[in-house]
Coordinates of C-alpha atoms and ligand atoms in Angstrom, one line a residue:
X1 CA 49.2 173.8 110.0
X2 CA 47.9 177.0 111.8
X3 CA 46.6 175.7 115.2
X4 CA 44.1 178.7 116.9
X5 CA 41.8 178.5 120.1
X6 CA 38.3 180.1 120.9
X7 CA 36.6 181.0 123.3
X8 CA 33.6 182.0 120.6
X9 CA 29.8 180.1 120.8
X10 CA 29.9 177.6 119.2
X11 CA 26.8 179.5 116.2
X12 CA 29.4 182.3 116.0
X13 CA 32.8 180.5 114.4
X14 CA 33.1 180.9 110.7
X15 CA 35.1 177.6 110.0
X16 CA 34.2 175.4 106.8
X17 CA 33.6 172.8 109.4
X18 CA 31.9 173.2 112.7
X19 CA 32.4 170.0 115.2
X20 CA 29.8 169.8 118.0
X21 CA 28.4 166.6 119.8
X22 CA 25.1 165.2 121.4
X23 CA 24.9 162.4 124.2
X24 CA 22.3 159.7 124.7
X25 CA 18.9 160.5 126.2
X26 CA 18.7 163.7 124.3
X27 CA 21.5 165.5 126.6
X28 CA 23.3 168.3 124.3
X29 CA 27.2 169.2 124.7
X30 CA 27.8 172.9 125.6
X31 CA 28.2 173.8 121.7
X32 CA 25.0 171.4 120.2
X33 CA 22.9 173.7 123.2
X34 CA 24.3 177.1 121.8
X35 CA 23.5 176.0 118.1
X36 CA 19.5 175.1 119.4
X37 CA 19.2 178.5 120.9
X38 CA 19.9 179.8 117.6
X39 CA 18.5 177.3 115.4
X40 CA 15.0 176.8 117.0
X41 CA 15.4 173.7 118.9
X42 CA 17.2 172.2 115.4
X43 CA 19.2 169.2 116.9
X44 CA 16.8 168.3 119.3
X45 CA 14.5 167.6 117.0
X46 CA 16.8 165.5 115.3
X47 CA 17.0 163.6 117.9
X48 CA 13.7 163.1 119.2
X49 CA 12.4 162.1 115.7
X50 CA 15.3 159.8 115.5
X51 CA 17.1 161.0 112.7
X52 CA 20.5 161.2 114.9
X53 CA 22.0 158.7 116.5
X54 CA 23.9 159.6 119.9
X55 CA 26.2 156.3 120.0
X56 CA 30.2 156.9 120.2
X57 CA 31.8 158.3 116.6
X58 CA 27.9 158.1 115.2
X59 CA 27.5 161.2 112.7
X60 CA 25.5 163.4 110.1
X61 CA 26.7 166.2 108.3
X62 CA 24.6 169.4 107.2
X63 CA 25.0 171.9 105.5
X64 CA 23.7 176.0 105.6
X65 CA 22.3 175.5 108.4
X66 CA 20.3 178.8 108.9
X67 CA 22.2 181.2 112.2
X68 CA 25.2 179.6 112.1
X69 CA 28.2 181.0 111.1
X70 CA 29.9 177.7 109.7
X71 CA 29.6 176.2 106.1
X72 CA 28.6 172.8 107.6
X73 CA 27.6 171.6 110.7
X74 CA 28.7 168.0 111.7
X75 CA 27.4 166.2 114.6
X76 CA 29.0 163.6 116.5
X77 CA 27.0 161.1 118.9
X78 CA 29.1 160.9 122.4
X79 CA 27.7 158.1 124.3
X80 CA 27.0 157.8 127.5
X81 CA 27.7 161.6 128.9
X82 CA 28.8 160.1 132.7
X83 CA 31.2 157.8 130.9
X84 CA 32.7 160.4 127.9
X85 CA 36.5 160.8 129.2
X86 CA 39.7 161.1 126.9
X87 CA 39.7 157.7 125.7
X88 CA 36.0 158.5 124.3
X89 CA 37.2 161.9 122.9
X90 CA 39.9 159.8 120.8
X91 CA 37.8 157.5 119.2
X92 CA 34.9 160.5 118.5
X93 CA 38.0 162.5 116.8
X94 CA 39.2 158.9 115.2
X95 CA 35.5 158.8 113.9
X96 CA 34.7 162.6 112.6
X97 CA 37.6 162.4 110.7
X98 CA 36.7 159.2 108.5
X99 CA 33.5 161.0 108.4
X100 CA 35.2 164.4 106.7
X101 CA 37.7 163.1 105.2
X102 CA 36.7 162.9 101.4
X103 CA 35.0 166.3 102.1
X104 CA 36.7 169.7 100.7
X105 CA 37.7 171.3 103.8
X106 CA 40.1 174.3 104.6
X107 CA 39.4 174.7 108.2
X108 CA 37.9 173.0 110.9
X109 CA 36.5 174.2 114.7
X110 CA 36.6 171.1 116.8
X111 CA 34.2 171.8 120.3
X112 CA 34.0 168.7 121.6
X113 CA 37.2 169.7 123.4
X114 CA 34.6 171.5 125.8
X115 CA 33.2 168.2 127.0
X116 CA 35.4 165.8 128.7
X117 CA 34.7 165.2 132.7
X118 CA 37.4 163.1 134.2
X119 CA 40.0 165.8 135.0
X120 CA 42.1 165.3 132.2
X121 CA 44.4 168.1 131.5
X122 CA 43.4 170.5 129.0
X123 CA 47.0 169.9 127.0
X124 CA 45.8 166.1 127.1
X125 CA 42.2 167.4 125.8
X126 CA 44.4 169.4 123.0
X127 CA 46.8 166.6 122.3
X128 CA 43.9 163.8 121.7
X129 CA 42.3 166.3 119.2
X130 CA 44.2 167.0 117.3
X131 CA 46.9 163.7 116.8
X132 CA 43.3 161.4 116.4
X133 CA 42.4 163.9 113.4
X134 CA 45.9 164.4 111.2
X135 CA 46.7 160.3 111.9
X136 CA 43.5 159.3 110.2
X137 CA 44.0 161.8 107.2
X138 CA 47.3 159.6 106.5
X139 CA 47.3 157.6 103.5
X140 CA 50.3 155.7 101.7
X141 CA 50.3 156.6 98.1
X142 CA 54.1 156.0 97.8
X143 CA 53.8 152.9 95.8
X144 CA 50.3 153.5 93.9
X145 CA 50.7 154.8 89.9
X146 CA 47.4 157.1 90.3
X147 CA 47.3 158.4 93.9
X148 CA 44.1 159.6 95.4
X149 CA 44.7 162.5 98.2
X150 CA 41.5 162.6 100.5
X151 CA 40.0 166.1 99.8
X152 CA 40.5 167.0 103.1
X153 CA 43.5 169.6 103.2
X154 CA 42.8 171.9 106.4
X155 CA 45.2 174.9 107.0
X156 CA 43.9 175.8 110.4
X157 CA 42.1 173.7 113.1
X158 CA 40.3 176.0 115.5
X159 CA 39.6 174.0 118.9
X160 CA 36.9 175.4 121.8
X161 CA 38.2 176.6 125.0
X162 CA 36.5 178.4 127.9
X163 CA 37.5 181.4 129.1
X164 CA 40.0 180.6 131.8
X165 CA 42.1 178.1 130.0
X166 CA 45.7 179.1 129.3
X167 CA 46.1 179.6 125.6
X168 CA 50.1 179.4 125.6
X169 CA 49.8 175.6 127.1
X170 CA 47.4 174.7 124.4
X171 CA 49.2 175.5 121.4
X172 CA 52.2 174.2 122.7
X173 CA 50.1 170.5 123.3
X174 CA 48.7 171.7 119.5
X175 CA 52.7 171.9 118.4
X176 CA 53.8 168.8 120.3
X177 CA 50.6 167.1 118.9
X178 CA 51.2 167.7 115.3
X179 CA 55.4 166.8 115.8
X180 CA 54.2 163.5 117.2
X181 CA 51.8 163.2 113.7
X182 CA 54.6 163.8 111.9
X183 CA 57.0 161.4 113.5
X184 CA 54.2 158.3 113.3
X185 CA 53.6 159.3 109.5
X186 CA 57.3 158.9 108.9
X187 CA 57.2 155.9 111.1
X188 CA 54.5 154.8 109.0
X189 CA 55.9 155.1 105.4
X190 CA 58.9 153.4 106.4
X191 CA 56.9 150.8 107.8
X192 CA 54.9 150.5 104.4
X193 CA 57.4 150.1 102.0
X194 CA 58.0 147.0 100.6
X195 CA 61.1 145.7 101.3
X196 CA 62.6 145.5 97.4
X197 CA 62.2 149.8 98.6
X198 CA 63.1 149.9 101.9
X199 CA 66.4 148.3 102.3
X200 CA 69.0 148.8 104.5
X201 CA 70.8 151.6 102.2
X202 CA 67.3 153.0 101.9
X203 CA 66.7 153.6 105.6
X204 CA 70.1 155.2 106.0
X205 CA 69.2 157.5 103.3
X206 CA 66.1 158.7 105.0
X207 CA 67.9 159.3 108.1
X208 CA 70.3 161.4 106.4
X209 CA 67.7 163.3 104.6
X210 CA 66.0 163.8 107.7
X211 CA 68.9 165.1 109.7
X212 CA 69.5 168.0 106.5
X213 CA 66.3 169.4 107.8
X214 CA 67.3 170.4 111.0
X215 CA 70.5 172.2 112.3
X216 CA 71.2 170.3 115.6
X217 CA 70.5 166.9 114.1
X218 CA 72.9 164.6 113.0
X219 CA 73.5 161.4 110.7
X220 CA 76.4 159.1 110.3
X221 CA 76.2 155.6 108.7
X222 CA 78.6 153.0 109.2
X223 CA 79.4 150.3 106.6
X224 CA 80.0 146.7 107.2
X225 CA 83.9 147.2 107.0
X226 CA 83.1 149.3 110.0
X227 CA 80.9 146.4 111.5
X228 CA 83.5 144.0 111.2
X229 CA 86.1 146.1 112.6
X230 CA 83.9 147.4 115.9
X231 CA 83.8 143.3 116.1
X232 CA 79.8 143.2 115.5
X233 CA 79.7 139.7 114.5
X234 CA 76.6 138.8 116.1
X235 CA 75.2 141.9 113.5
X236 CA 76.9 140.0 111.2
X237 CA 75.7 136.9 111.2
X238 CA 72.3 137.7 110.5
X239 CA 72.7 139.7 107.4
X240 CA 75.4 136.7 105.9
X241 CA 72.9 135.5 103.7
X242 CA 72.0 138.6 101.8
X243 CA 73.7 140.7 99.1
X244 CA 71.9 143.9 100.4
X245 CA 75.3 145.7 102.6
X246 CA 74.1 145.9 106.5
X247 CA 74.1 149.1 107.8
X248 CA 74.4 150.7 111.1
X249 CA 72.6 154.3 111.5
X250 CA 73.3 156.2 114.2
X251 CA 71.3 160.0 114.4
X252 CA 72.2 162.6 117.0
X253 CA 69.7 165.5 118.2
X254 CA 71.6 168.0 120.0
X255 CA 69.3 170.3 122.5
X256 CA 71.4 170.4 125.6
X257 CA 75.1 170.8 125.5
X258 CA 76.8 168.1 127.2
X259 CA 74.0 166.3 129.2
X260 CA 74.2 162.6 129.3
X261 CA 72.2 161.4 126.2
X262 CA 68.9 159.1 125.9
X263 CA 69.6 156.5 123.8
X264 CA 66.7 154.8 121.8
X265 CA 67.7 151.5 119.5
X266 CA 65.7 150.3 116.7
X267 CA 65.7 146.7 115.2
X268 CA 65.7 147.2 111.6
X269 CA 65.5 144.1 110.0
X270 CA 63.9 145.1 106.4
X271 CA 63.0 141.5 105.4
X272 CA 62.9 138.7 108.1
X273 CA 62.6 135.3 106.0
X274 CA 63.5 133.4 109.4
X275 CA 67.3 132.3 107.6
X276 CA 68.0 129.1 107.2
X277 CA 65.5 128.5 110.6
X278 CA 63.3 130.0 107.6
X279 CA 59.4 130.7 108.3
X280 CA 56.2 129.4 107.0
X281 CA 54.6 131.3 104.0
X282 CA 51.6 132.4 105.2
X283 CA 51.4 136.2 105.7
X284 CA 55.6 136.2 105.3
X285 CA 54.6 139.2 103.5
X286 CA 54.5 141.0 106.7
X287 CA 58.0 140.4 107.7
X288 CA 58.9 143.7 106.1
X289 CA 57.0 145.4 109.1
X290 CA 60.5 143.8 111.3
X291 CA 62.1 147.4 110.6
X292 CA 59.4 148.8 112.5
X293 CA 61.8 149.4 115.8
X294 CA 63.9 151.4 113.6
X295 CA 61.1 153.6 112.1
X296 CA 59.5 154.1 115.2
X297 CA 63.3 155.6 116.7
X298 CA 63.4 157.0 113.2
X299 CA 60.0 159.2 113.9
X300 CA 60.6 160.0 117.6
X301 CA 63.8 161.9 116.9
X302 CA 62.2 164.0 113.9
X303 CA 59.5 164.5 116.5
X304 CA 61.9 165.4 119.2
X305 CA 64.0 168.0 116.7
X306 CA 60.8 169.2 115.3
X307 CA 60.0 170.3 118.7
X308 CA 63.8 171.6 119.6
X309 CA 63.2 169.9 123.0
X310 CA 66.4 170.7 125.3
X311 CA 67.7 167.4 125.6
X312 CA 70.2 165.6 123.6
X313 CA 68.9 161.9 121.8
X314 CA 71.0 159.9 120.0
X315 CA 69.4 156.5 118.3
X316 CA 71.0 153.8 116.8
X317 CA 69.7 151.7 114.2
X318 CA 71.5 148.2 112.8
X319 CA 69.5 147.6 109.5
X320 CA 70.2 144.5 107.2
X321 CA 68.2 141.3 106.0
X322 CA 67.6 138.1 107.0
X323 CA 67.8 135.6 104.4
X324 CA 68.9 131.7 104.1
X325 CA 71.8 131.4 101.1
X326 CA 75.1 129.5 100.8
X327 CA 76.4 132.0 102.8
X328 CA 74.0 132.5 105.6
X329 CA 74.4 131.5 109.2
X330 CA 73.9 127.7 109.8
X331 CA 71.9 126.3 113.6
X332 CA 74.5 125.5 115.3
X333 CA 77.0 128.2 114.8
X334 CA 79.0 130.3 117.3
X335 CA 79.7 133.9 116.9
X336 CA 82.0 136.1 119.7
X337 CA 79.4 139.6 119.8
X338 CA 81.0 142.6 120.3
X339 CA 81.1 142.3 123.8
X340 CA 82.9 139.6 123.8
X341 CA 80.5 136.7 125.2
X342 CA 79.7 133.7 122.9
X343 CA 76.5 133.3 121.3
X344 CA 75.2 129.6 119.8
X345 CA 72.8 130.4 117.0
X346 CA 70.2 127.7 117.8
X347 CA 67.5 129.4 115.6
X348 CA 67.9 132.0 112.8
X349 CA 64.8 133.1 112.9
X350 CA 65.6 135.1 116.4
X351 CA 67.6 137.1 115.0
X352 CA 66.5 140.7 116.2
X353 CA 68.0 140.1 119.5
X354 CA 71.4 139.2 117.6
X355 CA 71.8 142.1 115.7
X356 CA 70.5 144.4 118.7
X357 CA 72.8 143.0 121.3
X358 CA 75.8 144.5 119.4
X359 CA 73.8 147.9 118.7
X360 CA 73.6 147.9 122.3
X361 CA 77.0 147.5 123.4
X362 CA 77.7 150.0 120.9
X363 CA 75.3 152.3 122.1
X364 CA 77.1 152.3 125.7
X365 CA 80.0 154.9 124.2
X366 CA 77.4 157.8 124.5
X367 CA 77.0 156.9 128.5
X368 CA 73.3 157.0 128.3
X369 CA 70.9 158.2 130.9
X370 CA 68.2 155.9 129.8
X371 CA 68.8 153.7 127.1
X372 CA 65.6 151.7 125.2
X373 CA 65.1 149.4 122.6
X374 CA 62.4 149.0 120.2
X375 CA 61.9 145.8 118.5
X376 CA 59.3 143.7 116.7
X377 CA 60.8 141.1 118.3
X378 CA 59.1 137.6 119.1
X379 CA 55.4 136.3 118.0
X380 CA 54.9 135.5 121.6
X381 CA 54.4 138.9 122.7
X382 CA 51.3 139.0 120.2
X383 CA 50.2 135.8 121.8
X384 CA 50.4 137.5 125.5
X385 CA 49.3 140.8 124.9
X386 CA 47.6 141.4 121.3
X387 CA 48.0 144.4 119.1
X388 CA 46.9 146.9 122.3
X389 CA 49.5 147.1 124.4
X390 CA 53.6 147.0 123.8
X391 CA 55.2 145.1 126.4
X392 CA 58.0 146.8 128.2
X393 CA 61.1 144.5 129.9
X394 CA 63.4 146.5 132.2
X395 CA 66.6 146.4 134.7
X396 CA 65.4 149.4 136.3
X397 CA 61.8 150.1 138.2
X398 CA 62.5 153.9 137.6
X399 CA 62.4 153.8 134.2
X400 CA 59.8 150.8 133.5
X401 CA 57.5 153.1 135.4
X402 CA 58.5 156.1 133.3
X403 CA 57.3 154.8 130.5
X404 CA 54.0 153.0 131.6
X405 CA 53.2 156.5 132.5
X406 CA 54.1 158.1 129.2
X407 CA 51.7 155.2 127.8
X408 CA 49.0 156.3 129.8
X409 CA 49.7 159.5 129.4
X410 CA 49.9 159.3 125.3
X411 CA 47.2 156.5 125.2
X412 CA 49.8 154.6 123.3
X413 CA 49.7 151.8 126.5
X414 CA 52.5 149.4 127.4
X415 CA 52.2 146.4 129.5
X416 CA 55.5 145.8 132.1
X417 CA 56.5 142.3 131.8
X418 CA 58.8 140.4 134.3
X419 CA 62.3 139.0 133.9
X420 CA 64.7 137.4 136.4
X421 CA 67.5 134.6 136.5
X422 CA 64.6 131.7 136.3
X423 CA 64.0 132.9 132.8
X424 CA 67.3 133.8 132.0
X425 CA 68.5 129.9 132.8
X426 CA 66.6 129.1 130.0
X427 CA 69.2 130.6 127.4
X428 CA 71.8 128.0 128.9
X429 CA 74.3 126.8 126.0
X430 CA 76.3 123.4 126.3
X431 CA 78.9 124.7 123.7
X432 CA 78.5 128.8 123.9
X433 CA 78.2 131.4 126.8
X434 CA 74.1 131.4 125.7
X435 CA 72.1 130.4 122.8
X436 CA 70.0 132.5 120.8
X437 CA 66.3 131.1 122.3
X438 CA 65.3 129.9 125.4
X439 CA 63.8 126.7 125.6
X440 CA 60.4 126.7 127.7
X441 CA 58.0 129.2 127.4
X442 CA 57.8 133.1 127.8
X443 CA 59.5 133.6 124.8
X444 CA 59.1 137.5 124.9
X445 CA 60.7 137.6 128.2
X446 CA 63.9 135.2 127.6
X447 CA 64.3 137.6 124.5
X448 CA 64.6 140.2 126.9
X449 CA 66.7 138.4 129.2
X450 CA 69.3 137.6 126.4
X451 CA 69.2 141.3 125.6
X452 CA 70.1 142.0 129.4
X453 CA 73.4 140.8 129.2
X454 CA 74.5 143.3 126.8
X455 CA 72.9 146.0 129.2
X456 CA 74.3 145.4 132.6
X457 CA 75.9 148.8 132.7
X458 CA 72.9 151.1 131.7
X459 CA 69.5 151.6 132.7
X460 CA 67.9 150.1 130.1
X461 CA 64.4 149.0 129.0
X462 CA 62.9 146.7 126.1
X463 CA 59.9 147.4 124.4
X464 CA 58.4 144.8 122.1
X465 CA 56.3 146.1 119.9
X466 CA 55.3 143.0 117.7
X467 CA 51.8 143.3 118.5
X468 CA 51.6 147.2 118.0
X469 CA 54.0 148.2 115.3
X470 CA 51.4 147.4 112.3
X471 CA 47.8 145.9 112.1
X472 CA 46.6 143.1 109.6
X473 CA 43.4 142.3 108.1
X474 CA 41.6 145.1 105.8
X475 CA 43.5 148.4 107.3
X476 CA 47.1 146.3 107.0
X477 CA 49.7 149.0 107.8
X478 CA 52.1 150.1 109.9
X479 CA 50.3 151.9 113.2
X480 CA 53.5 154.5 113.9
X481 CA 53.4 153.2 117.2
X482 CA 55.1 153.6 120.0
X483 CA 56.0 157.0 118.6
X484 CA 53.4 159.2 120.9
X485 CA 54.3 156.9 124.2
X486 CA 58.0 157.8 123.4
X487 CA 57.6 161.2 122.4
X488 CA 55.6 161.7 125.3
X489 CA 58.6 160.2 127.6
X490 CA 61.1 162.3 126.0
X491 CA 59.0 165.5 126.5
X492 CA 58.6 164.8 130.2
X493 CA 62.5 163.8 130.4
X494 CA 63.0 167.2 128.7
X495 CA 61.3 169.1 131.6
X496 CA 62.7 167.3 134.4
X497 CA 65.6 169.4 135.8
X498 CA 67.9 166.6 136.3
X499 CA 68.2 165.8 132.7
Ligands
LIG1 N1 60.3 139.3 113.6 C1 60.0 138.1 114.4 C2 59.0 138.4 115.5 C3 57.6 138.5 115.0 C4 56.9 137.4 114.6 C5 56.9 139.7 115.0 C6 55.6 137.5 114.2 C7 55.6 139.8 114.6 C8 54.9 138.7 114.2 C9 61.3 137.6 115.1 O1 62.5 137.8 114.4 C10 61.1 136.1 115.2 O2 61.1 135.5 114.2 N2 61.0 135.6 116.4 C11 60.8 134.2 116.6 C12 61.7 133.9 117.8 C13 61.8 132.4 118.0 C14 62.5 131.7 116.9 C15 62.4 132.1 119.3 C16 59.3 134.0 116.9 O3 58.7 134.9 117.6 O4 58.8 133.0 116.5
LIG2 MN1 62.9 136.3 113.0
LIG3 ZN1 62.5 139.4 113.1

C-alpha cells in the first residue's frame, strides 16, 4: 500500500474516493466547508432538507459531483462535534469502510483526520485511520469453493494534514498502522481455520513460512521426543488423548544484538473438547478459537519484523489438542511439570494453564526482560469483563501498567485484575504440590495464580483474552486481538533506551 499525506482542500484531491464528514446541527468539518464553497452551498442543503443524516458512521455516497476534483464524494455523519475524539474517528473509519467496500476503488483521500479535538496525537489520528479501514476490508475466503473479494482494492490512501504537521511521523504511524493490519489478519486466519486445518503441524508450518520472509527472523519446532526429554509432562498430558503430534514453536526476531529479549507465549490449543472433564455441545464449535494466544504472538512478531523494530522477540508457542481417548489424561492424575512441582489434574478441561506452565519455564532460558502470556484461558473472564476488554494478571506493577497504557494507547483496552496468596490458597492439593483449578470463585485470577508459580523469576504478565480473541453471533470470527495493544507495547519498548 502507498500511504501519502496532503495538505491539498479538500475540492482539489483527485482520489477515486474523497472522505469528508458533517456534524449534527448543520456544523461542517473543515473539508465538507471547502467542498460548499465550491459546490454552491451543496452539503448544506443536504442537510437542511434532510437528505443526510449527521449521526456517528451515518453515510451517502455521490458521484461527479460538479468542482470537485474526486470521482465520488462520500459523506460521513460525526455526531456530536464537542464529543468527536479518537474513539469516534475509529468507529466513523470502521463505518466508511462497510460503506465502500463493494465499491471499485483504487485510491482513497481520508479528511476526517483534520477533525479530532481531544489532543490526540497526530500519529494516533494516522494510526486509527488507517488500521479501522484495511481490518474491515478483511474477509476469510480460505475455506469457501467460490470466493468473493470485496471490490475494494486501494493502492494508495491519501490522509489530510495541515500545514505544520510533520510528514515523516505520519507515514511512519501509516507503516506501523498497516504492519499491525497485517499481523491481526494473520492472527485472524489462524484463528478461522477449522481445526481438521489448523493443527498443531499446521501452525508450525506457518511460523516457518513466516520466518522465510524475513532475514532476522527465525523458526525452530520441537517434537514431542523433544517435549518428553525437556521433561514437559504437564504439555504432555493434555495432548495424551490425540493422535495429532504436539508441538512446541519457538520464533526469534533479531533487531538488537544481544539485548535481553521480550518474551511473548501463546496457548495454542487447536481443538479444546474439555478431555475426559469434556464440555457441553453447545457452540463447542468455537473451541478451535483456544489457539487464539498463539496466533495473536504469531501476528505480533510478523508485525514487529515487518517493522525491523530494534529489539529482539522471541515467542513460544506449545500447540496440541485436547481430546478424551483411552489414552487421555484421567481427573485425578499427577504429573511432575518441567519445573519440577507436582500438578493434580482435577479438571481436563483447564488445560491451557498446563501446557503454558511448561512453555513458561522454558521460556526462562532466553532471560527475558518482560515475559507475557496470551491465552484464551477460562470462561470466567468473559463473565467478568465481556468481549471489550482483555484482562491482564501480573507480578510486576511496572509492566501491568505498561501494557494498560499500550491498550489505551492502541484502543485495544485491557482491564488489570488482582492476584495474591488468598487466591492462590485456593489451588491447595491434598495429594500434589497444586491442582489444576481453584475451588471458589475468580476463576480467571486462580488461573493466573497457578501460572505464577512457573514465573517467580521473571517479570511476567497474563493476558486472558477469552472475551476478546473472537466474537460470536452473525460476524463469528476471530477479532486479531490483542495484536495492536501488543504491537503497540513492543513499539514503545523499542524506543525506550533501556531496552
Ligand atoms: N478454552 C477454555 C476457556 C474458554 C471457555 C474460553 C469459553 C472462551 C470461552 C479453557 O480451556 C477452559 O475450558 N477453561 C475452563 C476452566 C475450568 C475448568 C476451571 C472454564 O473456563 O470453564
Ligand atoms: Mn479447556
Ligand atoms: Zn482451553
Amino acid at each position: 500500500m502507498n500511504y501519502m499525506t496532503s495538505t491539498e482542500p479538500a475540492s482539489k484531491i483527485s482520489t477515486d474516493c474523497l472522505i469528508v464528514g458533517v456534524y449534527k446541527n448543520n456544523k461542517l468539518s473543515i473539508a465538507a466547508q471547502d467542498i460548499d464553497k465550491n459546490c454552491d452551498g451543496f452539503i448544506l442543503k443536504l442537510l437542511k432538507n434532510g437528505d443526510l443524516l449527521s449521526g456517528l458512521g451515518e453515510h451517502k455516497i455521490f458521484h461527479s459531483v460538479k468542482n470537485i476534483s474526486a470521482k465520488r464524494l462520500l459523506i460521513v455523519g460525526l455526531g456530536d462535534s464537542d464529543t468527536f475524539g479518537i474513539n469516534e474517528l475509529k468507529k466513523a473509519n470502521e463505518a466508511l469502510t462497510i460503506a465502500i467496500r463493494n465499491c471499485k476503488l483504487k485510491s482513497i483521500a481520508n479528511y476526517l483526520t483534520l477533525e479530532t479535538k481531544d489532543n490526540a496525537d497526530s500519529c494516533f489520528i494516522a494510526r486509527q485511520s488507517i488500521e479501522p479501514f484495511l481490518n474491515n476490508l478483511y474477509q476469510f475466503n480460505e475455506m469457501k469453493s467460490k470466493a468473493r473479494n470485496y471490490a475494494c482494492s486501494p493502492k494508495k490512501i491519501i490522509i489530510a494534514v495541515d500545514k505544520k504537521t510533520n510528514i515523516k511521523k505520519i507515514i511512519l504511524a501509516c507503516e506501523q498502522a498497516d504492519a499491525i493490519s497485517k499481523g491481526m489478519n494473520i492472527a485472524r486466519d489462524l484463528g478461522n481455520f477449522p481445526a481438521n486445518i489448523c493443527t498443531p503441524s499446521f501452525l508450525a508450518k506457518k511460523s516457518q513460512e513466516i520466518a522465510k520472509s524475513y532475514s532476522n527472523l527465525s523458526t525452530k519446532i520441537y517434537d514431542e521426543n523433544t517435549i518428553k526429554k525437556l521433561g514437559m509432562r504437564s504439555f504432555l498430558s493434555v495432548t495424551a488423548g490425540s493422535k495429532e503430534p504436539a508441538k512446541l514453536i519457538v520464533m526469534q526476531y533479531k533487531g538488537a544484538g544481544s539485548k535481553a529479549p521480550l518474551v511473548l507465549v501463546g496457548k495454542g490449543v487447536t481443538f479444546d473438547t474439555g478431555g475426559i472433564s469434556i464440555k457441553p455441545s453447545a457452540a463447542m464449535d468455537e473451541m478451535k478459537y483456544d489457539m487464539c494466544g498463539a496466533a495473536t504472538v504469531i501476528g505480533t512478531i510478523t508485525a514487529v519484523a515487518q517493522l525491523q523494530l530494534p529489539i529482539n522477540l522471541t515467542i513460544v508457542v506449545p500447540a496440541c489438542e485436547n481430546r478424551p481417548s483411552s489414552t487421555a489424561t484421567l481427573p485425578g492424575d499427577i504429573v511432575k511439570s518441567m519445573s519440577g512441582q507436582t500438578i493434580e489434574i482435577l479438571n481436563t478441561d483447564a488445560e491451557g494453564r498446563l501446557i503454558l506452565c511448561d512453555a513458561l519455564t522454558f521460556a526462562e532460558r532466553f532471560k527475558p526482560k518482560y515475559i507475557i502470556d496470551v491465552a484464551t484461558l477460562t470462561g470466567a473472564c468473559v463473565v467478568a469483563l465481556g468481549h471489550h476488554r482483555t484482562a491482564v494478571m501480573s507480578n510486576c506493577d511496572e509492566l501491568s501498567k505498561l501494557i494498560m497504557n499500550a491498550g489505551e494507547n492502541s484502543l485495544d483496552r485491557a482491564w488489570a485484575m488482582p492476584m495474591g496468596d488468598e487466591y492462590e490458597a485456593q489451588l491447595k492439593s491434598n495429594f500434589a504440590d497444586f491442582a489444576n483449578i481453584g475451588g471458589g470463585g475468580g476463576g480467571s485470577i486462580t488461573a493466573a495464580c497457578f501460572l505464577g508459580k512457573f514465573t517467580k523469576n521473571m517479570k511476567w504478565a497474563h493476558l486472558d483474552i477469552a472475551g476478546t480473541a473472537w466474537v460470536s453471533g452473525e460476524k463469528k470470527g476471530s477479532t486479531g486481538r490483542p495484536v495492536p495493544l501488543l504491537t503497540e507495547f513492543i513499539i514503545n519498548q523499542s524506543i525506550d533506551k533501556t531496552t
